[in-house]
Structures are given as C-alpha cells and as structure tokens.
Short mmCIF file of C-alpha atoms in Angstrom, two decimals:
data_model
loop_
_atom_site.label_atom_id
_atom_site.label_comp_id
_atom_site.label_asym_id
_atom_site.label_seq_id
_atom_site.Cartn_x
_atom_site.Cartn_y
_atom_site.Cartn_z
CA MET I 27 0.01 0.01 0.00
CA GLU I 28 1.32 3.47 -0.74
CA LEU I 29 2.20 5.81 2.14
CA LYS I 30 -0.73 8.17 1.69
CA SER I 31 -3.42 5.51 1.93
CA LEU I 32 -1.61 3.84 4.80
CA LEU I 33 -1.39 7.05 6.85
CA GLU I 34 -5.02 7.94 6.21
CA GLN I 35 -6.11 4.46 7.17
CA ARG I 36 -4.26 4.69 10.49
CA SER I 37 -5.23 8.25 11.32
CA GLU I 38 -8.44 7.53 13.21
CA THR I 39 -6.89 4.92 15.48
CA SER I 40 -3.98 7.25 16.20
CA TRP I 41 -6.32 10.04 17.26
CA LYS I 42 -8.07 7.54 19.56
CA ASN I 43 -4.96 6.01 21.16
CA TYR I 44 -2.23 8.64 21.35
CA ILE I 45 -1.80 12.00 23.09
CA PRO I 46 -2.09 14.61 20.33
CA HIS I 47 0.79 17.01 19.59
CA ILE I 48 3.44 14.88 21.27
CA SER I 49 5.94 12.72 19.44
CA ILE I 50 9.24 11.01 20.21
CA ASP I 51 12.27 10.88 17.96
CA SER I 52 15.08 8.41 18.67
CA VAL I 53 18.68 8.82 17.70
CA ILE I 54 20.08 5.30 17.93
CA PHE I 55 23.87 5.10 17.88
CA GLY I 56 25.99 2.01 17.26
CA PHE I 57 29.78 1.64 16.84
CA HIS I 58 31.18 -0.87 14.36
CA ASP I 59 34.34 -1.32 12.37
CA GLY I 60 35.84 2.01 13.43
CA THR I 61 32.75 4.04 12.48
CA LEU I 62 29.97 5.54 14.57
CA LYS I 63 26.62 4.78 12.99
CA VAL I 64 23.05 5.98 13.40
CA LEU I 65 19.92 4.02 12.56
CA LEU I 66 17.88 5.76 9.85
CA LEU I 67 14.86 4.83 7.90
CA LYS I 68 13.33 5.79 4.59
CA MET I 69 9.57 6.15 4.40
CA LYS I 70 7.62 4.73 1.52
CA ASP I 71 7.61 6.96 -1.60
CA GLN I 72 10.24 9.22 -0.06
CA GLU I 73 13.83 10.05 -0.99
CA LEU I 74 14.97 11.54 2.33
CA TRP I 75 15.93 9.65 5.44
CA GLY I 76 14.46 10.08 8.91
CA LEU I 77 14.89 9.11 12.53
CA PRO I 78 12.73 6.31 13.92
CA GLY I 79 10.04 7.76 16.14
CA GLY I 80 6.55 7.30 17.44
CA TYR I 81 3.83 8.56 19.71
CA VAL I 82 2.78 8.27 23.34
CA TYR I 83 -0.30 6.30 24.40
CA LYS I 84 -2.80 8.29 26.44
CA GLU I 85 -2.06 6.26 29.58
CA GLU I 86 1.64 5.65 29.03
CA PRO I 87 4.53 7.44 30.79
CA LEU I 88 6.80 9.31 28.38
CA ASP I 89 9.92 7.28 29.19
CA ALA I 90 8.00 4.01 28.77
CA ALA I 91 6.98 5.14 25.30
CA ALA I 92 10.63 5.80 24.38
CA VAL I 93 11.58 2.28 25.55
CA ARG I 94 8.69 0.74 23.57
CA ILE I 95 9.60 2.61 20.39
CA LEU I 96 13.24 1.52 20.70
CA LYS I 97 12.16 -2.08 21.23
CA ASP I 98 9.86 -1.96 18.22
CA ARG I 99 12.70 -0.76 16.07
CA ALA I 100 15.82 -2.50 17.37
CA GLY I 101 14.21 -5.49 19.00
CA ALA I 102 16.21 -4.95 22.16
CA THR I 103 15.50 -4.03 25.73
CA ASP I 104 17.91 -3.09 28.50
CA ILE I 105 19.47 -0.44 26.30
CA TYR I 106 21.08 2.80 27.45
CA LEU I 107 18.51 5.46 26.65
CA GLN I 108 18.54 9.17 27.62
CA GLN I 109 16.21 12.00 26.95
CA PHE I 110 18.26 14.92 25.60
CA TYR I 111 16.10 17.75 24.25
CA THR I 112 12.55 18.71 23.26
CA PHE I 113 11.99 20.29 19.88
CA GLY I 114 9.11 22.73 19.69
CA ASP I 115 9.54 25.08 16.74
CA LEU I 116 6.67 25.86 14.43
CA ASN I 117 6.32 23.95 11.16
CA ARG I 118 8.66 21.13 12.10
CA SER I 119 6.73 18.63 9.99
CA GLU I 120 3.43 20.14 8.91
CA GLY I 121 4.73 21.11 5.45
CA PHE I 122 5.56 17.48 4.75
CA PHE I 123 1.83 16.66 4.86
CA GLU I 124 0.64 19.65 2.87
CA ASP I 125 -1.27 17.58 0.34
CA TYR I 126 -3.09 15.56 2.96
CA PRO I 127 -6.46 16.33 4.59
CA ASP I 128 -6.29 18.59 7.67
CA THR I 129 -7.77 15.89 9.82
CA LEU I 130 -4.81 13.56 9.24
CA TRP I 131 -3.11 12.60 12.54
CA ASN I 132 0.34 13.30 11.14
CA LYS I 133 -0.54 16.78 9.92
CA GLN I 134 -0.99 18.39 13.36
CA ARG I 135 1.75 20.37 15.08
CA PHE I 136 4.04 18.03 16.99
CA ILE I 137 6.36 18.89 19.83
CA SER I 138 8.94 16.13 19.78
CA ILE I 139 10.95 14.78 22.69
CA GLY I 140 14.38 13.55 21.58
CA TYR I 141 15.96 10.44 23.12
CA TYR I 142 19.33 9.02 22.22
CA ALA I 143 20.16 5.34 22.60
CA LEU I 144 23.57 3.66 22.67
CA VAL I 145 23.45 0.07 21.50
CA ASP I 146 25.93 -2.72 21.22
CA TYR I 147 25.94 -2.98 17.43
CA SER I 148 26.48 -6.74 17.47
CA LYS I 149 23.48 -7.38 19.64
CA VAL I 150 20.60 -5.62 17.97
CA GLY I 151 18.61 -6.55 14.92
CA ILE I 152 16.86 -3.88 12.87
CA ILE I 153 13.11 -4.24 12.51
CA MET I 154 11.35 -2.54 9.60
CA ASP I 155 7.85 -1.12 10.01
CA GLU I 156 5.10 -0.94 7.47
CA PHE I 157 5.66 2.76 6.70
CA SER I 158 9.25 2.25 5.58
CA THR I 159 11.06 0.85 2.58
CA ALA I 160 14.49 0.86 4.20
CA CYS I 161 16.02 0.90 7.67
CA GLU I 162 19.82 1.02 7.78
CA TRP I 163 22.85 1.91 9.87
CA LYS I 164 24.51 4.97 8.34
CA ASP I 165 28.04 6.16 9.08
CA ILE I 166 27.66 9.55 10.81
CA GLU I 167 30.56 10.92 8.75
CA GLN I 168 28.65 10.19 5.51
CA LEU I 169 25.06 11.00 6.27
CA PRO I 170 22.37 11.23 3.59
CA PRO I 171 19.96 14.19 3.45
CA PHE I 172 17.33 14.09 6.22
CA MET I 173 13.60 14.78 6.15
CA MET I 174 11.90 17.55 8.23
CA ASP I 175 14.12 18.83 11.08
CA HIS I 176 15.70 15.43 11.71
CA ARG I 177 19.20 16.62 10.88
CA GLN I 178 18.90 19.25 13.63
CA ILE I 179 17.72 16.58 16.08
CA PHE I 180 20.64 14.31 15.10
CA ASP I 181 23.15 17.16 15.49
CA LYS I 182 21.86 18.00 18.97
CA ALA I 183 22.11 14.34 20.00
CA LEU I 184 25.71 14.12 18.82
CA LEU I 185 26.55 17.35 20.62
CA THR I 186 25.02 15.91 23.76
CA LEU I 187 27.25 12.83 23.48
CA ARG I 188 30.27 15.13 23.14
CA LYS I 189 29.30 17.12 26.23
CA GLN I 190 28.52 14.03 28.27
CA LEU I 191 31.54 11.98 27.29
CA ASN I 192 33.22 12.65 30.67
CA ASN I 193 30.08 12.13 32.75
CA LYS I 194 28.05 9.29 31.19
CA PRO I 195 29.04 5.71 30.33
CA ILE I 196 29.11 6.46 26.64
CA GLY I 197 32.25 4.48 25.77
CA TYR I 198 31.03 1.55 27.79
CA ASN I 199 27.68 1.36 25.99
CA LEU I 200 29.05 1.74 22.49
CA LEU I 201 32.12 -0.46 22.58
CA PRO I 202 32.06 -4.26 22.66
CA GLU I 203 32.95 -5.77 26.00
CA GLN I 204 36.59 -6.16 24.94
CA PHE I 205 38.26 -3.57 22.76
CA THR I 206 41.68 -2.33 21.72
CA MET I 207 43.23 1.07 22.44
CA PRO I 208 42.97 2.11 18.80
CA GLU I 209 39.24 1.26 18.88
CA ILE I 210 38.42 3.41 21.89
CA GLN I 211 40.62 6.22 20.57
CA LYS I 212 38.76 6.12 17.26
CA LEU I 213 35.37 6.31 19.04
CA TYR I 214 36.49 9.31 21.08
CA GLU I 215 37.85 11.03 18.00
CA ILE I 216 34.56 10.63 16.16
CA ILE I 217 32.47 11.91 19.06
CA LEU I 218 34.80 14.81 19.81
CA ASP I 219 35.26 15.48 16.09
CA LYS I 220 39.03 15.90 16.39
CA LYS I 221 42.24 13.90 16.04
CA LEU I 222 43.79 12.92 19.34
CA ASN I 223 47.46 12.38 20.01
CA ARG I 224 47.87 8.69 20.59
CA GLY I 225 50.41 8.90 23.41
CA ASN I 226 48.49 11.55 25.34
CA PHE I 227 45.22 9.73 24.93
CA TYR I 228 46.64 6.41 26.24
CA ARG I 229 48.35 8.13 29.16
CA LYS I 230 45.15 9.94 30.16
CA LEU I 231 43.04 6.81 29.93
CA LEU I 232 45.52 4.81 31.99
CA ARG I 233 45.82 7.58 34.58
CA TYR I 234 42.05 7.52 35.15
CA ASP I 235 42.52 3.87 36.07
CA ILE I 236 39.17 2.82 34.58
CA LEU I 237 40.35 0.00 32.26
CA LEU I 238 41.28 -3.62 32.84
CA LYS I 239 43.94 -5.13 30.58
CA HIS I 240 43.29 -8.69 29.47
CA GLU I 241 45.99 -11.37 29.51
CA GLU I 242 45.12 -12.84 26.15
CA PRO I 243 45.38 -10.48 23.14
CA ARG I 244 42.97 -10.90 20.22
CA LYS I 245 43.99 -13.77 17.90
CA GLY I 246 44.60 -13.78 14.18
CA GLY I 247 46.92 -11.96 11.80
CA ALA I 248 50.64 -12.39 11.26
CA HIS I 249 51.69 -9.47 13.45
CA ARG I 250 51.61 -9.27 17.20
CA ALA I 251 47.94 -8.98 18.21
CA PRO I 252 46.94 -5.73 19.98
CA ASP I 253 46.19 -5.81 23.70
CA LEU I 254 42.55 -6.05 24.72
CA TYR I 255 40.92 -3.96 27.42
CA SER I 256 37.57 -3.78 29.21
CA PHE I 257 36.10 -1.12 31.42
CA ASP I 258 36.53 -1.67 35.16
CA LEU I 259 32.87 -0.88 35.70
CA GLU I 260 33.09 0.02 39.37
CA LYS I 261 36.02 2.40 38.91
CA TYR I 262 34.52 3.79 35.67
CA GLN I 263 31.17 4.63 37.33
CA LYS I 264 32.98 6.27 40.25
CA ALA I 265 35.16 8.32 37.91
CA LEU I 266 32.15 9.44 35.84
CA LYS I 267 30.34 10.58 38.97
CA GLU I 268 33.17 12.97 39.74
CA GLY I 269 33.55 13.68 36.01
CA LEU I 270 36.71 12.71 34.09
CA SER I 271 38.58 15.94 34.41
CA GLY I 272 40.33 17.73 31.64
CA GLY I 273 40.02 17.83 27.89
CA TRP I 274 41.18 15.03 25.65
CA MET B 23 -12.77 35.30 43.00
CA GLU B 24 -11.94 31.87 44.36
CA LEU B 25 -9.60 29.57 42.40
CA LYS B 26 -12.26 27.12 41.26
CA SER B 27 -14.51 29.69 39.63
CA LEU B 28 -11.55 31.44 38.09
CA LEU B 29 -10.16 28.26 36.46
CA GLU B 30 -13.60 27.26 35.18
CA GLN B 31 -14.10 30.69 33.76
CA ARG B 32 -10.78 30.53 31.88
CA SER B 33 -11.06 26.98 30.70
CA GLU B 34 -12.83 27.59 27.43
CA THR B 35 -10.40 30.27 26.26
CA SER B 36 -7.47 28.05 27.19
CA TRP B 37 -8.82 25.19 25.04
CA LYS B 38 -9.18 27.67 22.20
CA ASN B 39 -5.75 29.30 22.44
CA TYR B 40 -3.24 26.76 23.73
CA ILE B 41 -1.86 23.45 22.50
CA PRO B 42 -3.44 20.82 24.71
CA HIS B 43 -1.32 18.48 26.87
CA ILE B 44 1.75 20.73 26.79
CA SER B 45 2.87 22.96 29.67
CA ILE B 46 6.01 24.77 30.70
CA ASP B 47 7.41 24.97 34.22
CA SER B 48 10.07 27.57 35.06
CA VAL B 49 12.66 27.26 37.79
CA ILE B 50 13.83 30.83 38.27
CA PHE B 51 17.04 31.16 40.30
CA GLY B 52 18.43 34.33 41.89
CA PHE B 53 21.42 34.83 44.22
CA HIS B 54 21.20 37.36 47.04
CA ASP B 55 22.86 37.94 50.39
CA GLY B 56 24.80 34.64 50.28
CA THR B 57 21.76 32.52 49.50
CA LEU B 58 20.51 30.91 46.28
CA LYS B 59 16.81 31.57 45.87
CA VAL B 60 14.04 30.24 43.70
CA LEU B 61 10.85 32.07 42.76
CA LEU B 62 7.79 30.22 44.02
CA LEU B 63 4.14 31.01 44.09
CA LYS B 64 1.17 29.97 46.11
CA MET B 65 -2.13 29.49 44.32
CA LYS B 66 -5.37 30.81 45.76
CA ASP B 67 -6.92 28.57 48.42
CA GLN B 68 -3.78 26.41 48.50
CA GLU B 69 -1.18 25.70 51.18
CA LEU B 70 1.54 24.26 48.98
CA TRP B 71 3.96 26.22 46.79
CA GLY B 72 4.54 25.78 43.05
CA LEU B 73 6.73 26.82 40.19
CA PRO B 74 5.55 29.56 37.85
CA GLY B 75 4.46 28.03 34.56
CA GLY B 76 2.15 28.37 31.62
CA TYR B 77 1.03 27.04 28.27
CA VAL B 78 2.05 27.36 24.65
CA TYR B 79 -0.10 29.20 22.10
CA LYS B 80 -1.07 27.16 19.07
CA GLU B 81 1.13 29.24 16.78
CA GLU B 82 3.97 29.96 19.18
CA PRO B 83 7.42 28.29 19.21
CA LEU B 84 8.15 26.47 22.46
CA ASP B 85 11.17 28.63 23.38
CA ALA B 86 9.20 31.83 22.70
CA ALA B 87 6.55 30.61 25.13
CA ALA B 88 9.21 30.10 27.82
CA VAL B 89 10.50 33.63 27.31
CA ARG B 90 6.97 35.06 27.46
CA ILE B 91 6.13 33.18 30.67
CA LEU B 92 9.34 34.42 32.29
CA LYS B 93 8.62 37.98 31.23
CA ASP B 94 5.07 37.79 32.60
CA ARG B 95 6.41 36.64 35.95
CA ALA B 96 9.68 38.50 36.45
CA GLY B 97 9.06 41.47 34.16
CA ALA B 98 12.41 41.01 32.52
CA THR B 99 13.70 40.08 29.10
CA ASP B 100 17.24 39.24 28.03
CA ILE B 101 17.52 36.64 30.76
CA TYR B 102 19.62 33.47 30.64
CA LEU B 103 17.08 30.70 29.99
CA GLN B 104 17.73 27.00 29.26
CA GLN B 105 15.49 24.07 28.61
CA PHE B 106 16.65 21.24 30.89
CA TYR B 107 14.18 18.30 30.91
CA THR B 108 10.69 17.20 29.92
CA PHE B 109 8.48 15.61 32.54
CA GLY B 110 6.03 13.06 31.18
CA ASP B 111 4.93 10.71 33.96
CA LEU B 112 1.29 9.83 34.44
CA ASN B 113 -0.79 11.70 37.03
CA ARG B 114 1.62 14.59 37.39
CA SER B 115 -1.21 17.01 38.15
CA GLU B 116 -4.51 15.34 37.39
CA GLY B 117 -5.20 14.42 41.02
CA PHE B 118 -4.96 18.04 42.01
CA PHE B 119 -8.11 18.74 39.99
CA GLU B 120 -10.04 15.68 41.09
CA ASP B 121 -13.07 17.68 42.24
CA TYR B 122 -13.32 19.66 39.02
CA PRO B 123 -15.34 18.78 35.89
CA ASP B 124 -13.51 16.56 33.37
CA THR B 125 -13.74 19.25 30.71
CA LEU B 126 -11.59 21.66 32.75
CA TRP B 127 -8.46 22.70 30.81
CA ASN B 128 -6.22 22.09 33.81
CA LYS B 129 -7.50 18.57 34.44
CA GLN B 130 -6.02 16.99 31.27
CA ARG B 131 -2.74 15.12 31.26
CA PHE B 132 0.14 17.55 30.79
CA ILE B 133 3.67 16.82 29.61
CA SER B 134 5.70 19.64 30.97
CA ILE B 135 8.88 21.09 29.54
CA GLY B 136 11.18 22.42 32.26
CA TYR B 137 13.24 25.59 31.74
CA TYR B 138 15.60 27.14 34.26
CA ALA B 139 16.36 30.84 34.33
CA LEU B 140 19.25 32.65 36.01
CA VAL B 141 18.43 36.22 36.91
CA ASP B 142 20.26 39.09 38.44
CA TYR B 143 18.30 39.31 41.69
CA SER B 144 18.65 43.09 41.88
CA LYS B 145 17.21 43.66 38.41
CA VAL B 146 13.93 41.76 38.40
CA GLY B 147 10.61 42.59 39.93
CA ILE B 148 8.17 39.86 40.81
CA ILE B 149 4.77 40.08 39.17
CA MET B 150 1.79 38.31 40.74
CA ASP B 151 -0.90 36.76 38.58
CA GLU B 152 -4.58 36.48 39.33
CA PHE B 153 -4.37 32.78 40.28
CA SER B 154 -1.94 33.38 43.10
CA THR B 155 -2.01 34.83 46.59
CA ALA B 156 1.77 34.93 47.01
CA CYS B 157 4.89 34.99 44.82
CA GLU B 158 8.18 34.99 46.72
CA TRP B 159 11.87 34.25 46.54
CA LYS B 160 12.59 31.22 48.75
CA ASP B 161 16.02 30.15 50.02
CA ILE B 162 16.71 26.80 48.37
CA GLU B 163 18.17 25.52 51.63
CA GLN B 164 14.84 26.15 53.38
CA LEU B 165 12.21 25.20 50.84
CA PRO B 166 8.51 24.87 51.74
CA PRO B 167 6.49 21.80 50.64
CA PHE B 168 5.68 21.83 46.90
CA MET B 169 2.48 21.00 45.00
CA MET B 170 2.24 18.22 42.36
CA ASP B 171 5.67 17.02 41.11
CA HIS B 172 7.22 20.49 41.39
CA ARG B 173 9.81 19.41 43.95
CA GLN B 174 11.08 16.83 41.47
CA ILE B 175 11.26 19.47 38.73
CA PHE B 176 13.15 21.82 41.05
CA ASP B 177 15.61 19.06 42.09
CA LYS B 178 16.34 18.22 38.44
CA ALA B 179 16.98 21.90 37.66
CA LEU B 180 19.43 22.22 40.56
CA LEU B 181 21.19 19.01 39.48
CA THR B 182 21.48 20.47 35.99
CA LEU B 183 23.13 23.62 37.37
CA ARG B 184 25.59 21.42 39.25
CA LYS B 185 26.46 19.43 36.13
CA GLN B 186 26.75 22.51 33.94
CA LEU B 187 28.76 24.65 36.33
CA ASN B 188 31.95 24.08 34.33
CA ASN B 189 30.34 24.51 30.90
CA LYS B 190 27.72 27.24 31.12
CA PRO B 191 27.99 30.84 32.37
CA ILE B 192 26.16 30.06 35.58
CA GLY B 193 28.29 32.16 37.93
CA TYR B 194 28.20 35.07 35.53
CA ASN B 195 24.42 35.11 35.30
CA LEU B 196 23.75 34.74 39.03
CA LEU B 197 26.35 37.09 40.51
CA PRO B 198 26.16 40.89 40.36
CA GLU B 199 28.64 42.44 37.95
CA GLN B 200 31.17 42.94 40.78
CA PHE B 201 31.54 40.41 43.54
CA THR B 202 33.94 39.29 46.22
CA MET B 203 35.75 35.98 46.40
CA PRO B 204 33.69 34.85 49.43
CA GLU B 205 30.52 35.60 47.41
CA ILE B 206 31.46 33.44 44.43
CA GLN B 207 32.76 30.69 46.74
CA LYS B 208 29.43 30.68 48.58
CA LEU B 209 27.48 30.38 45.31
CA TYR B 210 29.63 27.47 44.17
CA GLU B 211 29.26 25.77 47.53
CA ILE B 212 25.46 26.00 47.37
CA ILE B 213 25.25 24.72 43.83
CA LEU B 214 27.73 21.89 44.44
CA ASP B 215 26.22 21.19 47.86
CA LYS B 216 29.58 20.91 49.56
CA LYS B 217 32.05 23.03 51.53
CA LEU B 218 35.08 24.11 49.49
CA ASN B 219 38.51 24.77 50.85
CA ARG B 220 39.03 28.53 50.54
CA GLY B 221 42.66 28.40 49.48
CA ASN B 222 42.15 25.69 46.86
CA PHE B 223 39.08 27.41 45.44
CA TYR B 224 40.85 30.76 45.04
CA ARG B 225 43.89 29.15 43.47
CA LYS B 226 41.76 27.23 40.92
CA LEU B 227 39.72 30.28 40.03
CA LEU B 228 42.83 32.38 39.53
CA ARG B 229 44.57 29.67 37.52
CA TYR B 230 41.64 29.58 35.09
CA ASP B 231 42.39 33.26 34.51
CA ILE B 232 38.73 34.18 34.00
CA LEU B 233 38.41 37.00 36.55
CA LEU B 234 39.37 40.68 36.52
CA LYS B 235 40.36 42.27 39.79
CA HIS B 236 39.13 45.79 40.36
CA GLU B 237 41.31 48.56 41.71
CA GLU B 238 38.76 49.97 44.11
CA PRO B 239 37.51 47.60 46.82
CA ARG B 240 33.94 47.94 48.05
CA LYS B 241 33.50 50.77 50.54
CA GLY B 242 32.06 50.71 54.06
CA GLY B 243 32.90 49.03 57.33
CA ALA B 244 35.76 49.56 59.70
CA HIS B 245 37.88 46.72 58.42
CA ARG B 246 39.77 46.52 55.15
CA ALA B 247 37.19 46.14 52.41
CA PRO B 248 37.36 42.89 50.41
CA ASP B 249 38.67 42.94 46.83
CA LEU B 250 36.13 43.06 44.05
CA TYR B 251 36.19 40.90 40.94
CA SER B 252 34.29 40.65 37.66
CA PHE B 253 34.30 37.97 35.01
CA ASP B 254 36.60 38.57 32.06
CA LEU B 255 33.80 37.64 29.70
CA GLU B 256 35.92 36.79 26.69
CA LYS B 257 38.28 34.49 28.65
CA TYR B 258 35.38 33.04 30.62
CA GLN B 259 33.42 32.09 27.49
CA LYS B 260 36.54 30.53 25.96
CA ALA B 261 37.24 28.55 29.11
CA LEU B 262 33.64 27.31 29.33
CA LYS B 263 33.76 26.14 25.74
CA GLU B 264 36.64 23.86 26.62
CA GLY B 265 35.04 23.13 29.98
CA LEU B 266 36.71 24.21 33.23
CA SER B 267 38.58 21.05 33.98
CA GLY B 268 38.68 19.28 37.26
CA GLY B 269 36.49 19.16 40.28
CA TRP B 270 36.23 21.97 42.78
#
C-alpha cells in the first residue's frame, strides 16, 4: 500500500490512542568497524531519510513510550537510553503533509521529545515497520539528506554525546565488552570530532585507572595482536560521577 | 474570586488558544545575600507552593513561550534561559483537579517542559498573577512543601546547574557584575552542595584566569574592604567552551 493510503487508514486509530501534539524521535547510535553509525529509515515513496520515532499512548509514561519505540525498532530491551532535548519550533513537519487532509493525525503540530540510545551494534537486529522501505545503519561521517528537522535533532544528539563523554558511560555502552586502544581512541575522535594524540590519549586513559587489561590479546593476523581492554565498571562509574577531568 | 470559579471561567479560552497536553514549568534562580533563591508562588486557596508556569499558544514556538512566561512573571527580558528536561509521567497534576469537571483545561494530562532561568536578583521585579495569593523568593536551603511534582522538577533543575557549572555561564548570570571571592565561593558551595577549601578554590579560580580584579575595593565598614572581581567575559566564554577542567 502506498504511504498516503496507509497514513489515512491509520489516522483515526492514532487520534483515539495517542496523546495529540506529542511525538518521540530516537537517535540510535551504534559503533562498528571503526565508524559511529546511526539508525535511519526511509519512508515509503520518499527520498529523504528520517529518525525512527513514534507517539505516546494516552495512559503511558513518556519514558516508557521511548523504551517501547526503541524495542519496536531495534528488538532490544535493557538499552542505554537518555532524553536529551525537546523540539518545539513551528512547522517542524506540517509542510511534509501539505497535500493531505487537515484531519490527518500526522498533519498536526508536533512537539517532539528527543531520546538518544547507545546500543551494542552486534546485539541488535533492525526491524522494519510498514511505513518504511528501508532501515539502515549509516556512518555519521557520511550522512544522507534528512527529512523535516531530523538533521537538527541528530546534530543535537551528537553534541550531547560530546558534552557528556566525561560524565556518562558512553564508551562503555558503544564499545564491545573487549576492545583495543585504537578502537576506543577512534570512538572518542569521532564523538569529539578531532584527532587525538595517541600517546596523550593512552596516558590519560591509563591515569584515570578505569580500564582492565586482558591477559590474552585478540587472535589472528601475522603481526603481534593488539592488547585487549575492558572497562573496570566500578572504577569507571565512580570516575564518571566525579567527571573525568580535563580535555582530551 | 476563588480559584475554582476562576479556572472554570478561563477553561474555554485556554482550550481555544493553547496546544493541549503541553505545559512549561520555570525554575527561576536568583542569588542574594549569600543565599541561592528560587521564585515560588502559592495558588489561591492552597497551602503548597509551586513553580511559575504556563502554556504554549497554538502558533507559538516552544522557546518563545518560555520567554513570554518568564517575562510575565519577572518582568524582565534578556535573561539566561535554558530548557533542561521534559516531565512526562502519568498523574503529574490530574489528582490536584479531582473535584473539578472533566472538561476543565487544567485537568487533562500535561507533559511539561522544564526551563531554568538565572536572573540578576537586583534587576527583576516579581509580578503576581490572578491565580496566586503569594509569589516570593525562597532560600533553596529552606524550601517549603511543593504542590504536584514540582519538587522533582526543582531538584532536576538544581542538578542540571551542578552538572553545567563548568560549561555554562552560571556564575556570571547569578552574581552581580562585581563580587567578592567569598561571594562566588558561597554560590559554588550552594550549587555543588559541599564546603570548599578557601585556598584551593581561590587558586583554581585564579589559575583559570577568568576574573578581573578591580582597583577599588567595596567601601564601608571599619575593616579593610574585600577585593572586588568581575568575570573577564571573553576568557570566561573561551574557558567554558573547553570546559573548566577538574572538580572543585
């Protein structure tokens, strides 16, 4: 079914079930193969990409709605999820539905609450919904054009990661359980959007005393395998509470 | 007029003018006489205190509504105002209006966007509205009981100040243009909720090189007057951008 018919068909139920004027947009980050990725979808009959989102049931707490929407999309629970900003400008999305009847659910003014999620890339499976023709991980350094104000929402989420890097368990939630020093450095460089000096970065990380070094390096390859590390969760949480001091 | 009649009388206009289900709550901070204060109001016929708030006109951007509400209450524009969190639990305020008709504007479920404001205490004048019998600055270390979930909103705002102390111009916006070292230390102690060692605090502040020392100390008193300082705004902004590193 084409998008227009589908939206019109769902409109009445949406008006009945959801709180009007409120939506949720999720910025779902995953780290894989040295690149930070975000989960985007393409709606039927559309060229632009958008963030997965949804609405809040009339008797559902806001945070519970964000968890449900994430589960519907990434099939995973127990994921690190944080509200980061609420977007309330005029004409955020109304223009997109210009050619639709005024009574269409999607055509009203929406104030959207942004949540970001940090997922272990290897543990989630993408789930497509009926409104979309594609749902993919996109490298944040090569993003396609976005629909509506979704680029602005994405940018604010990334800025929030950058600001919270020393206070929230962002590395822990994006990296696999065991990682190499080059991997964590790469992740920090992408989030901070700058090259870091390798020696300085290693020294700082080690000084914070938040990592455990594993005895067995990763196998494979002809050269000496790189050392593997994990977060020492207790020390990491304690350090974050105080805030890792100093720039990178 | 008593509160009930007044709310019922206004209900129809509110439904006509405002976006349903959306409200704004403002946590307005001011610093005076060595105490951090918050502006609270007491509604007619009520014993508990609440935060000043309001609603969003159908054709008004969210941030513009927050500015308008602040102006209506503190009579001031050009005030440092930041969105900090959106509160979306069930039954935030519905119980308060239990005895009212279901069609009352105020009785619907509201998702409330929290903004905090930092004002120069000496420059604002409190404005009472028709729903209130009192509007006062309250010392945050001696707060009265709050209505609805307003204590939770206040606590989250204060926690946000604490987290942002090294990244946002919080001292600058709360202190008068010229201040003494004991004054800024007191403000930091209140926000951080801990005693700071005087010598360490002074050394850190001076090392950041963000203050200007004035030639003329404050007059009055028999003893030597304390030195006066101001923020060196350019250096302060630059330092905040990097983030003042390290705990206090």
